[in-house]
């Protein structure tokens, strides 16, 4: 039976990425060696990481604009620490938008380095919306936001104008929709949400914002050092970077971000239309802030849970359960999920309506 993978991360990837990755593990580039055993400094892998870094900037429209793309370790969670280390001045100040669990984690780390202002928060409403109407002081070293919130199913549809450095955690919706990425000075994302397998972290940074904090930064946490070493300061996550490259190549063949955005919009609109139509279900995020990557919803009557769970599991759907901290259901609609899979989910929701 075909599986329909709604996992929030590690997430679905294109079938051709799995096939090419599997072949590379057996024999990479007809070298007679596995990708897993070659030197990360070999010509063959250097070509991989250079193409991946170039393709990132190409897809984001940032080539020739003073940006560097880095593949690092530690996931987005380490970037919670690296961002203030590299951007918050001694005795400095940063502003954060608190829109979910991961934003709260970033705020916690920033507080270790200096004054950290929460400019807007939706915590009291269980993060069911994106805060609006907040003010951004001009004295900040940087402004930080999270573009998409996987747990609560919200997404920023617009970004505030700022007079300082703008940082965005785009872990769960990077490469999924068109934006003017040049309006961001630093973007970071864990690969496992919409780009590749777990293990690599993407950082896209404008070089001119670095080196101004007055801090002594440990080597492994210093963006400038990683730029100078071309993401090779220490052994990079070879397999994750290679699979990410394959995924970026696949994305380019889909028409790039603009091409995949049309498909993503169709998927989200199909699912949300059923959530709103079907009296047995209710979306958990405010409609204007609904995520097009992670749709969260609940049953109006929890007594229907075992019946619905049986229906979708028998339909070959996987990974639909909501995050353990909030319950309900979460359909992650990442780039590689086909529209066909969304239709299968919609059909199971209609089947429940007919059954009860």
mmCIF file of C-alpha atoms in Angstrom:
data_model
loop_
_atom_site.group_PDB
_atom_site.id
_atom_site.type_symbol
_atom_site.label_atom_id
_atom_site.label_comp_id
_atom_site.label_asym_id
_atom_site.label_seq_id
_atom_site.Cartn_x
_atom_site.Cartn_y
_atom_site.Cartn_z
ATOM 1 C CA UNK A 1 0.000 0.000 0.000
ATOM 2 C CA UNK A 2 1.231 3.484 -0.859
ATOM 3 C CA UNK A 3 2.068 5.525 2.215
ATOM 4 C CA UNK A 4 1.059 9.166 2.562
ATOM 5 C CA UNK A 5 3.679 10.737 4.822
ATOM 6 C CA UNK A 6 2.536 13.710 6.910
ATOM 7 C CA UNK A 7 5.461 13.611 9.337
ATOM 8 C CA UNK A 8 6.520 17.041 10.590
ATOM 9 C CA UNK A 9 10.213 16.246 10.460
ATOM 10 C CA UNK A 10 12.205 14.334 9.513
ATOM 11 C CA UNK A 11 9.797 14.660 6.653
ATOM 12 C CA UNK A 12 8.863 13.399 3.227
ATOM 13 C CA UNK A 13 11.368 13.846 0.394
ATOM 14 C CA UNK A 14 11.019 13.137 -3.335
ATOM 15 C CA UNK A 15 11.354 9.490 -4.363
ATOM 16 C CA UNK A 16 14.212 10.303 -6.733
ATOM 17 C CA UNK A 17 16.176 11.757 -3.803
ATOM 18 C CA UNK A 18 15.870 8.457 -1.933
ATOM 19 C CA UNK A 19 16.887 6.464 -4.978
ATOM 20 C CA UNK A 20 19.920 8.582 -5.824
ATOM 21 C CA UNK A 21 20.961 8.740 -2.167
ATOM 22 C CA UNK A 22 20.710 4.969 -1.863
ATOM 23 C CA UNK A 23 22.870 4.497 -4.940
ATOM 24 C CA UNK A 24 25.445 6.946 -3.582
ATOM 25 C CA UNK A 25 25.705 4.916 -0.391
ATOM 26 C CA UNK A 26 26.486 1.831 -2.457
ATOM 27 C CA UNK A 27 28.745 3.517 -5.023
ATOM 28 C CA UNK A 28 29.216 7.270 -5.224
ATOM 29 C CA UNK A 29 29.946 8.689 -8.689
ATOM 30 C CA UNK A 30 31.211 5.278 -9.851
ATOM 31 C CA UNK A 31 34.195 5.648 -7.534
ATOM 32 C CA UNK A 32 33.832 2.127 -6.184
ATOM 33 C CA UNK A 33 33.393 3.752 -2.762
ATOM 34 C CA UNK A 34 30.370 4.685 -0.700
ATOM 35 C CA UNK A 35 29.483 8.317 -0.093
ATOM 36 C CA UNK A 36 29.697 7.410 3.587
ATOM 37 C CA UNK A 37 33.386 6.504 3.397
ATOM 38 C CA UNK A 38 34.956 9.114 1.139
ATOM 39 C CA UNK A 39 36.912 12.051 2.499
ATOM 40 C CA UNK A 40 34.893 15.226 2.975
ATOM 41 C CA UNK A 41 37.888 16.998 1.431
ATOM 42 C CA UNK A 42 37.929 14.856 -1.677
ATOM 43 C CA UNK A 43 37.320 16.625 -4.976
ATOM 44 C CA UNK A 44 34.093 14.660 -5.373
ATOM 45 C CA UNK A 45 32.525 15.879 -2.129
ATOM 46 C CA UNK A 46 33.895 19.413 -2.378
ATOM 47 C CA UNK A 47 32.010 19.627 -5.680
ATOM 48 C CA UNK A 48 28.834 18.528 -3.867
ATOM 49 C CA UNK A 49 28.973 21.115 -1.100
ATOM 50 C CA UNK A 50 29.982 23.912 -3.473
ATOM 51 C CA UNK A 51 27.045 23.148 -5.762
ATOM 52 C CA UNK A 52 24.689 22.938 -2.797
ATOM 53 C CA UNK A 53 25.793 26.318 -1.428
ATOM 54 C CA UNK A 54 25.519 27.905 -4.875
ATOM 55 C CA UNK A 55 22.101 26.404 -5.535
ATOM 56 C CA UNK A 56 20.761 27.677 -2.203
ATOM 57 C CA UNK A 57 21.614 31.247 -3.137
ATOM 58 C CA UNK A 58 20.288 30.792 -6.673
ATOM 59 C CA UNK A 59 16.910 29.476 -5.522
ATOM 60 C CA UNK A 60 16.580 32.241 -2.923
ATOM 61 C CA UNK A 61 17.540 34.922 -5.444
ATOM 62 C CA UNK A 62 20.556 35.998 -3.392
ATOM 63 C CA UNK A 63 23.468 35.356 -5.748
ATOM 64 C CA UNK A 64 25.816 38.330 -6.025
ATOM 65 C CA UNK A 65 24.153 40.161 -3.141
ATOM 66 C CA UNK A 66 26.786 39.668 -0.456
ATOM 67 C CA UNK A 67 25.366 36.495 1.104
ATOM 68 C CA UNK A 68 27.058 33.259 2.074
ATOM 69 C CA UNK A 69 25.342 29.882 2.400
ATOM 70 C CA UNK A 70 26.706 27.590 5.104
ATOM 71 C CA UNK A 71 25.985 23.972 5.975
ATOM 72 C CA UNK A 72 26.604 23.490 9.686
ATOM 73 C CA UNK A 73 25.806 21.113 12.540
ATOM 74 C CA UNK A 74 23.479 21.331 15.519
ATOM 75 C CA UNK A 75 20.083 21.982 14.004
ATOM 76 C CA UNK A 76 18.130 25.193 14.417
ATOM 77 C CA UNK A 77 18.488 24.780 18.175
ATOM 78 C CA UNK A 78 22.200 25.548 18.020
ATOM 79 C CA UNK A 79 21.412 28.623 15.911
ATOM 80 C CA UNK A 80 19.366 29.915 18.856
ATOM 81 C CA UNK A 81 22.772 30.304 20.499
ATOM 82 C CA UNK A 82 24.897 31.214 17.489
ATOM 83 C CA UNK A 83 22.702 34.126 16.433
ATOM 84 C CA UNK A 84 23.177 36.199 19.617
ATOM 85 C CA UNK A 85 26.827 35.148 19.862
ATOM 86 C CA UNK A 86 27.469 36.604 16.415
ATOM 87 C CA UNK A 87 25.028 39.515 16.347
ATOM 88 C CA UNK A 88 24.328 40.831 19.854
ATOM 89 C CA UNK A 89 26.864 43.408 20.932
ATOM 90 C CA UNK A 90 28.400 43.432 24.390
ATOM 91 C CA UNK A 91 25.785 45.198 26.547
ATOM 92 C CA UNK A 92 23.521 45.012 23.503
ATOM 93 C CA UNK A 93 19.847 44.369 22.979
ATOM 94 C CA UNK A 94 17.744 42.175 20.687
ATOM 95 C CA UNK A 95 14.030 41.941 19.946
ATOM 96 C CA UNK A 96 12.133 38.689 19.472
ATOM 97 C CA UNK A 97 8.688 37.752 18.280
ATOM 98 C CA UNK A 98 7.349 34.849 20.354
ATOM 99 C CA UNK A 99 5.091 32.724 18.170
ATOM 100 C CA UNK A 100 5.671 29.188 19.408
ATOM 101 C CA UNK A 101 7.851 26.687 21.216
ATOM 102 C CA UNK A 102 10.901 27.170 19.000
ATOM 103 C CA UNK A 103 10.709 30.959 19.226
ATOM 104 C CA UNK A 104 10.585 30.598 23.009
ATOM 105 C CA UNK A 105 13.696 28.420 22.835
ATOM 106 C CA UNK A 106 15.512 31.074 20.830
ATOM 107 C CA UNK A 107 14.527 33.732 23.368
ATOM 108 C CA UNK A 108 15.845 31.611 26.234
ATOM 109 C CA UNK A 109 19.297 31.376 24.637
ATOM 110 C CA UNK A 110 19.447 35.065 23.688
ATOM 111 C CA UNK A 111 18.855 36.064 27.314
ATOM 112 C CA UNK A 112 22.248 34.563 28.153
ATOM 113 C CA UNK A 113 23.931 37.289 26.075
ATOM 114 C CA UNK A 114 22.103 40.491 26.844
ATOM 115 C CA UNK A 115 18.800 42.307 27.060
ATOM 116 C CA UNK A 116 16.223 40.339 25.106
ATOM 117 C CA UNK A 117 12.889 41.999 24.489
ATOM 118 C CA UNK A 118 9.752 40.030 23.652
ATOM 119 C CA UNK A 119 8.119 42.494 21.283
ATOM 120 C CA UNK A 120 4.981 40.466 20.720
ATOM 121 C CA UNK A 121 3.701 37.110 21.942
ATOM 122 C CA UNK A 122 0.719 34.831 21.375
ATOM 123 C CA UNK A 123 1.636 32.502 24.243
ATOM 124 C CA UNK A 124 -1.448 33.310 26.307
ATOM 125 C CA UNK A 125 -3.635 32.179 23.382
ATOM 126 C CA UNK A 126 -1.688 28.902 23.098
ATOM 127 C CA UNK A 127 0.131 30.359 20.072
ATOM 128 C CA UNK A 128 -2.950 30.130 17.850
ATOM 129 C CA UNK A 129 -2.095 33.341 15.969
ATOM 130 C CA UNK A 130 0.765 35.604 14.915
ATOM 131 C CA UNK A 131 1.088 38.744 17.102
ATOM 132 C CA UNK A 132 0.370 42.038 15.367
ATOM 133 C CA UNK A 133 0.564 45.718 16.193
ATOM 134 C CA UNK A 134 3.796 45.472 18.163
ATOM 135 C CA UNK A 135 6.484 48.152 18.072
ATOM 136 C CA UNK A 136 10.112 47.523 17.140
ATOM 137 C CA UNK A 137 12.616 49.824 18.895
ATOM 138 C CA UNK A 138 15.340 51.358 16.729
ATOM 139 C CA UNK A 139 18.087 50.577 19.233
ATOM 140 C CA UNK A 140 18.096 46.811 18.647
ATOM 141 C CA UNK A 141 21.131 44.873 17.448
ATOM 142 C CA UNK A 142 18.734 42.611 15.565
ATOM 143 C CA UNK A 143 15.114 41.514 15.253
ATOM 144 C CA UNK A 144 14.320 37.778 15.305
ATOM 145 C CA UNK A 145 11.202 35.976 14.128
ATOM 146 C CA UNK A 146 10.106 32.444 13.247
ATOM 147 C CA UNK A 147 8.350 32.283 9.894
ATOM 148 C CA UNK A 148 6.357 29.079 10.454
ATOM 149 C CA UNK A 149 5.362 27.234 13.601
ATOM 150 C CA UNK A 150 5.132 23.491 13.120
ATOM 151 C CA UNK A 151 3.502 22.665 16.441
ATOM 152 C CA UNK A 152 0.703 25.226 16.391
ATOM 153 C CA UNK A 153 0.137 25.531 12.635
ATOM 154 C CA UNK A 154 0.693 29.265 12.194
ATOM 155 C CA UNK A 155 2.735 31.118 9.603
ATOM 156 C CA UNK A 156 3.807 34.705 9.106
ATOM 157 C CA UNK A 157 2.181 36.025 5.947
ATOM 158 C CA UNK A 158 3.976 39.378 6.161
ATOM 159 C CA UNK A 159 7.123 40.565 7.900
ATOM 160 C CA UNK A 160 7.531 43.913 9.684
ATOM 161 C CA UNK A 161 9.753 46.646 8.358
ATOM 162 C CA UNK A 162 12.758 47.078 10.622
ATOM 163 C CA UNK A 163 15.657 49.519 10.918
ATOM 164 C CA UNK A 164 18.037 46.847 12.156
ATOM 165 C CA UNK A 165 19.355 43.419 11.227
ATOM 166 C CA UNK A 166 16.514 40.993 10.461
ATOM 167 C CA UNK A 167 16.926 37.323 11.424
ATOM 168 C CA UNK A 168 14.456 34.560 10.629
ATOM 169 C CA UNK A 169 14.200 30.927 11.606
ATOM 170 C CA UNK A 170 12.700 29.383 8.445
ATOM 171 C CA UNK A 171 13.238 25.775 9.425
ATOM 172 C CA UNK A 172 9.815 24.509 8.423
ATOM 173 C CA UNK A 173 8.887 26.595 5.393
ATOM 174 C CA UNK A 174 12.121 27.511 3.644
ATOM 175 C CA UNK A 175 11.992 26.944 -0.146
ATOM 176 C CA UNK A 176 8.194 26.596 0.026
ATOM 177 C CA UNK A 177 6.974 30.086 -0.959
ATOM 178 C CA UNK A 178 8.252 33.142 -2.746
ATOM 179 C CA UNK A 179 9.559 35.968 -0.585
ATOM 180 C CA UNK A 180 12.000 38.806 -1.057
ATOM 181 C CA UNK A 181 14.746 36.977 0.789
ATOM 182 C CA UNK A 182 17.075 39.963 0.432
ATOM 183 C CA UNK A 183 15.031 41.643 3.170
ATOM 184 C CA UNK A 184 16.535 39.160 5.631
ATOM 185 C CA UNK A 185 20.112 39.504 6.819
ATOM 186 C CA UNK A 186 20.324 36.023 8.306
ATOM 187 C CA UNK A 187 18.152 32.985 7.659
ATOM 188 C CA UNK A 188 18.631 29.626 9.300
ATOM 189 C CA UNK A 189 16.875 26.281 8.947
ATOM 190 C CA UNK A 190 17.280 22.720 10.095
ATOM 191 C CA UNK A 191 17.427 20.559 6.979
ATOM 192 C CA UNK A 192 14.988 17.929 8.210
ATOM 193 C CA UNK A 193 11.833 20.019 7.838
ATOM 194 C CA UNK A 194 11.726 20.776 4.113
ATOM 195 C CA UNK A 195 15.179 20.373 2.639
ATOM 196 C CA UNK A 196 16.827 17.057 3.445
ATOM 197 C CA UNK A 197 17.485 14.454 6.139
ATOM 198 C CA UNK A 198 18.407 15.383 9.690
ATOM 199 C CA UNK A 199 22.022 16.261 10.379
ATOM 200 C CA UNK A 200 22.667 19.492 8.494
ATOM 201 C CA UNK A 201 21.682 23.056 9.263
ATOM 202 C CA UNK A 202 21.501 25.753 6.611
ATOM 203 C CA UNK A 203 22.571 29.298 7.429
ATOM 204 C CA UNK A 204 22.313 32.074 4.850
ATOM 205 C CA UNK A 205 23.962 35.250 6.080
ATOM 206 C CA UNK A 206 24.893 38.632 4.695
ATOM 207 C CA UNK A 207 28.604 38.940 5.425
ATOM 208 C CA UNK A 208 28.568 42.647 6.201
ATOM 209 C CA UNK A 209 26.554 42.178 9.416
ATOM 210 C CA UNK A 210 29.239 40.021 11.067
ATOM 211 C CA UNK A 211 32.207 40.914 13.255
ATOM 212 C CA UNK A 212 30.602 43.858 15.052
ATOM 213 C CA UNK A 213 29.747 42.497 18.488
ATOM 214 C CA UNK A 214 32.994 43.066 20.396
ATOM 215 C CA UNK A 215 32.748 39.479 21.616
ATOM 216 C CA UNK A 216 35.288 36.695 21.486
ATOM 217 C CA UNK A 217 33.389 33.898 19.789
ATOM 218 C CA UNK A 218 34.365 30.220 20.176
ATOM 219 C CA UNK A 219 35.577 28.808 16.871
ATOM 220 C CA UNK A 220 32.736 26.351 16.290
ATOM 221 C CA UNK A 221 30.173 29.105 16.854
ATOM 222 C CA UNK A 222 31.783 31.781 14.685
ATOM 223 C CA UNK A 223 30.024 32.386 11.363
ATOM 224 C CA UNK A 224 33.018 34.245 9.968
ATOM 225 C CA UNK A 225 35.281 31.269 10.563
ATOM 226 C CA UNK A 226 32.797 28.913 8.907
ATOM 227 C CA UNK A 227 32.612 31.260 5.916
ATOM 228 C CA UNK A 228 36.398 31.402 5.665
ATOM 229 C CA UNK A 229 36.575 27.605 5.788
ATOM 230 C CA UNK A 230 33.681 27.201 3.300
ATOM 231 C CA UNK A 231 31.630 25.060 5.710
ATOM 232 C CA UNK A 232 34.658 22.807 6.167
ATOM 233 C CA UNK A 233 36.056 23.967 9.515
ATOM 234 C CA UNK A 234 35.334 20.478 10.790
ATOM 235 C CA UNK A 235 33.888 17.402 9.111
ATOM 236 C CA UNK A 236 30.498 18.372 7.700
ATOM 237 C CA UNK A 237 27.445 16.046 7.715
ATOM 238 C CA UNK A 238 28.297 14.570 4.334
ATOM 239 C CA UNK A 239 25.209 12.445 3.694
ATOM 240 C CA UNK A 240 22.723 15.090 4.801
ATOM 241 C CA UNK A 241 24.349 17.707 2.574
ATOM 242 C CA UNK A 242 24.372 15.381 -0.431
ATOM 243 C CA UNK A 243 20.699 14.483 0.005
ATOM 244 C CA UNK A 244 19.888 18.176 0.459
ATOM 245 C CA UNK A 245 21.658 18.904 -2.824
ATOM 246 C CA UNK A 246 19.554 16.280 -4.578
ATOM 247 C CA UNK A 247 16.424 17.846 -3.114
ATOM 248 C CA UNK A 248 17.485 21.328 -4.230
ATOM 249 C CA UNK A 249 18.123 19.984 -7.730
ATOM 250 C CA UNK A 250 14.653 18.426 -7.708
ATOM 251 C CA UNK A 251 13.154 21.721 -6.558
ATOM 252 C CA UNK A 252 14.830 23.605 -9.399
ATOM 253 C CA UNK A 253 13.265 21.144 -11.867
ATOM 254 C CA UNK A 254 9.816 21.923 -10.408
ATOM 255 C CA UNK A 255 10.226 25.543 -11.439
ATOM 256 C CA UNK A 256 12.044 26.619 -8.303
ATOM 257 C CA UNK A 257 10.269 28.171 -5.358
ATOM 258 C CA UNK A 258 7.645 29.858 -7.524
ATOM 259 C CA UNK A 259 6.748 26.534 -9.108
ATOM 260 C CA UNK A 260 6.457 24.603 -5.867
ATOM 261 C CA UNK A 261 4.497 27.428 -4.213
ATOM 262 C CA UNK A 262 1.605 26.899 -6.630
ATOM 263 C CA UNK A 263 1.450 23.230 -5.701
ATOM 264 C CA UNK A 264 1.744 23.980 -1.975
ATOM 265 C CA UNK A 265 -1.076 26.503 -2.176
ATOM 266 C CA UNK A 266 -3.337 23.979 -3.904
ATOM 267 C CA UNK A 267 -2.615 21.365 -1.224
ATOM 268 C CA UNK A 268 -3.293 23.715 1.676
ATOM 269 C CA UNK A 269 -6.443 25.154 0.139
ATOM 270 C CA UNK A 270 -7.842 21.670 -0.507
ATOM 271 C CA UNK A 271 -7.275 20.566 3.083
ATOM 272 C CA UNK A 272 -8.447 23.747 4.778
ATOM 273 C CA UNK A 273 -11.598 23.774 2.664
ATOM 274 C CA UNK A 274 -12.499 20.357 4.071
ATOM 275 C CA UNK A 275 -11.615 21.346 7.643
ATOM 276 C CA UNK A 276 -13.957 24.333 7.358
ATOM 277 C CA UNK A 277 -16.719 22.422 5.551
ATOM 278 C CA UNK A 278 -16.789 19.291 7.675
ATOM 279 C CA UNK A 279 -18.757 19.792 10.944
ATOM 280 C CA UNK A 280 -16.730 17.064 12.665
ATOM 281 C CA UNK A 281 -13.453 18.999 12.479
ATOM 282 C CA UNK A 282 -12.117 22.354 13.629
ATOM 283 C CA UNK A 283 -8.886 24.156 12.759
ATOM 284 C CA UNK A 284 -6.818 25.331 15.710
ATOM 285 C CA UNK A 285 -5.057 28.358 14.200
ATOM 286 C CA UNK A 286 -6.664 31.709 13.459
ATOM 287 C CA UNK A 287 -7.639 31.575 9.784
ATOM 288 C CA UNK A 288 -5.586 34.564 8.642
ATOM 289 C CA UNK A 289 -2.435 33.032 10.150
ATOM 290 C CA UNK A 290 -2.897 29.431 9.084
ATOM 291 C CA UNK A 291 0.259 27.679 7.997
ATOM 292 C CA UNK A 292 0.451 26.336 4.463
ATOM 293 C CA UNK A 293 3.094 23.885 5.664
ATOM 294 C CA UNK A 294 1.560 22.481 8.862
ATOM 295 C CA UNK A 295 -2.215 22.336 9.093
ATOM 296 C CA UNK A 296 -3.392 21.672 12.659
ATOM 297 C CA UNK A 297 -6.910 20.578 13.485
ATOM 298 C CA UNK A 298 -8.958 18.664 16.063
ATOM 299 C CA UNK A 299 -12.153 16.672 16.209
ATOM 300 C CA UNK A 300 -15.175 18.512 17.593
ATOM 301 C CA UNK A 301 -16.041 15.328 19.485
ATOM 302 C CA UNK A 302 -13.075 13.406 20.886
ATOM 303 C CA UNK A 303 -15.220 10.283 21.085
ATOM 304 C CA UNK A 304 -14.735 10.006 17.318
ATOM 305 C CA UNK A 305 -10.940 9.727 17.704
ATOM 306 C CA UNK A 306 -10.580 5.909 17.549
ATOM 307 C CA UNK A 307 -12.893 5.722 14.527
ATOM 308 C CA UNK A 308 -11.054 8.436 12.611
ATOM 309 C CA UNK A 309 -7.645 7.034 13.546
ATOM 310 C CA UNK A 310 -8.642 3.652 12.157
ATOM 311 C CA UNK A 311 -9.895 5.209 8.908
ATOM 312 C CA UNK A 312 -6.765 7.210 8.127
ATOM 313 C CA UNK A 313 -4.382 4.476 9.210
ATOM 314 C CA UNK A 314 -6.140 1.986 6.927
ATOM 315 C CA UNK A 315 -5.818 4.522 4.087
ATOM 316 C CA UNK A 316 -2.020 4.368 4.388
ATOM 317 C CA UNK A 317 -1.636 7.753 6.077
ATOM 318 C CA UNK A 318 1.353 8.141 8.392
ATOM 319 C CA UNK A 319 2.505 10.832 10.813
ATOM 320 C CA UNK A 320 -0.841 12.609 11.217
ATOM 321 C CA UNK A 321 -0.908 12.835 15.001
ATOM 322 C CA UNK A 322 -0.412 16.322 16.425
ATOM 323 C CA UNK A 323 2.627 17.249 18.483
ATOM 324 C CA UNK A 324 2.613 15.529 21.858
ATOM 325 C CA UNK A 325 2.313 18.904 23.621
ATOM 326 C CA UNK A 326 -0.962 19.886 21.913
ATOM 327 C CA UNK A 327 -2.633 16.715 20.633
ATOM 328 C CA UNK A 328 -5.140 16.639 17.802
ATOM 329 C CA UNK A 329 -3.854 16.272 14.253
ATOM 330 C CA UNK A 330 -1.160 17.903 12.160
ATOM 331 C CA UNK A 331 -0.864 17.475 8.421
ATOM 332 C CA UNK A 332 2.580 18.583 7.289
ATOM 333 C CA UNK A 333 2.343 19.630 3.646
ATOM 334 C CA UNK A 334 6.015 19.869 2.735
ATOM 335 C CA UNK A 335 7.225 20.322 -0.830
ATOM 336 C CA UNK A 336 7.500 16.638 -1.728
ATOM 337 C CA UNK A 337 4.018 15.678 -0.525
ATOM 338 C CA UNK A 338 1.850 15.181 -3.635
ATOM 339 C CA UNK A 339 -1.627 16.649 -4.018
ATOM 340 C CA UNK A 340 -2.863 13.076 -4.309
ATOM 341 C CA UNK A 341 -1.960 12.434 -0.666
ATOM 342 C CA UNK A 342 -3.944 15.456 0.469
ATOM 343 C CA UNK A 343 -6.966 14.165 -1.428
ATOM 344 C CA UNK A 344 -6.629 10.837 0.395
ATOM 345 C CA UNK A 345 -6.694 12.668 3.739
ATOM 346 C CA UNK A 346 -9.713 14.718 2.699
ATOM 347 C CA UNK A 347 -11.485 11.519 1.656
ATOM 348 C CA UNK A 348 -10.881 9.994 5.108
ATOM 349 C CA UNK A 349 -12.399 13.063 6.743
ATOM 350 C CA UNK A 350 -15.477 12.700 4.528
ATOM 351 C CA UNK A 351 -15.585 8.993 5.328
ATOM 352 C CA UNK A 352 -15.770 9.775 9.041
ATOM 353 C CA UNK A 353 -18.653 12.153 8.379
ATOM 354 C CA UNK A 354 -20.519 9.392 6.548
ATOM 355 C CA UNK A 355 -19.773 6.844 9.256
ATOM 356 C CA UNK A 356 -20.960 8.746 12.316
#
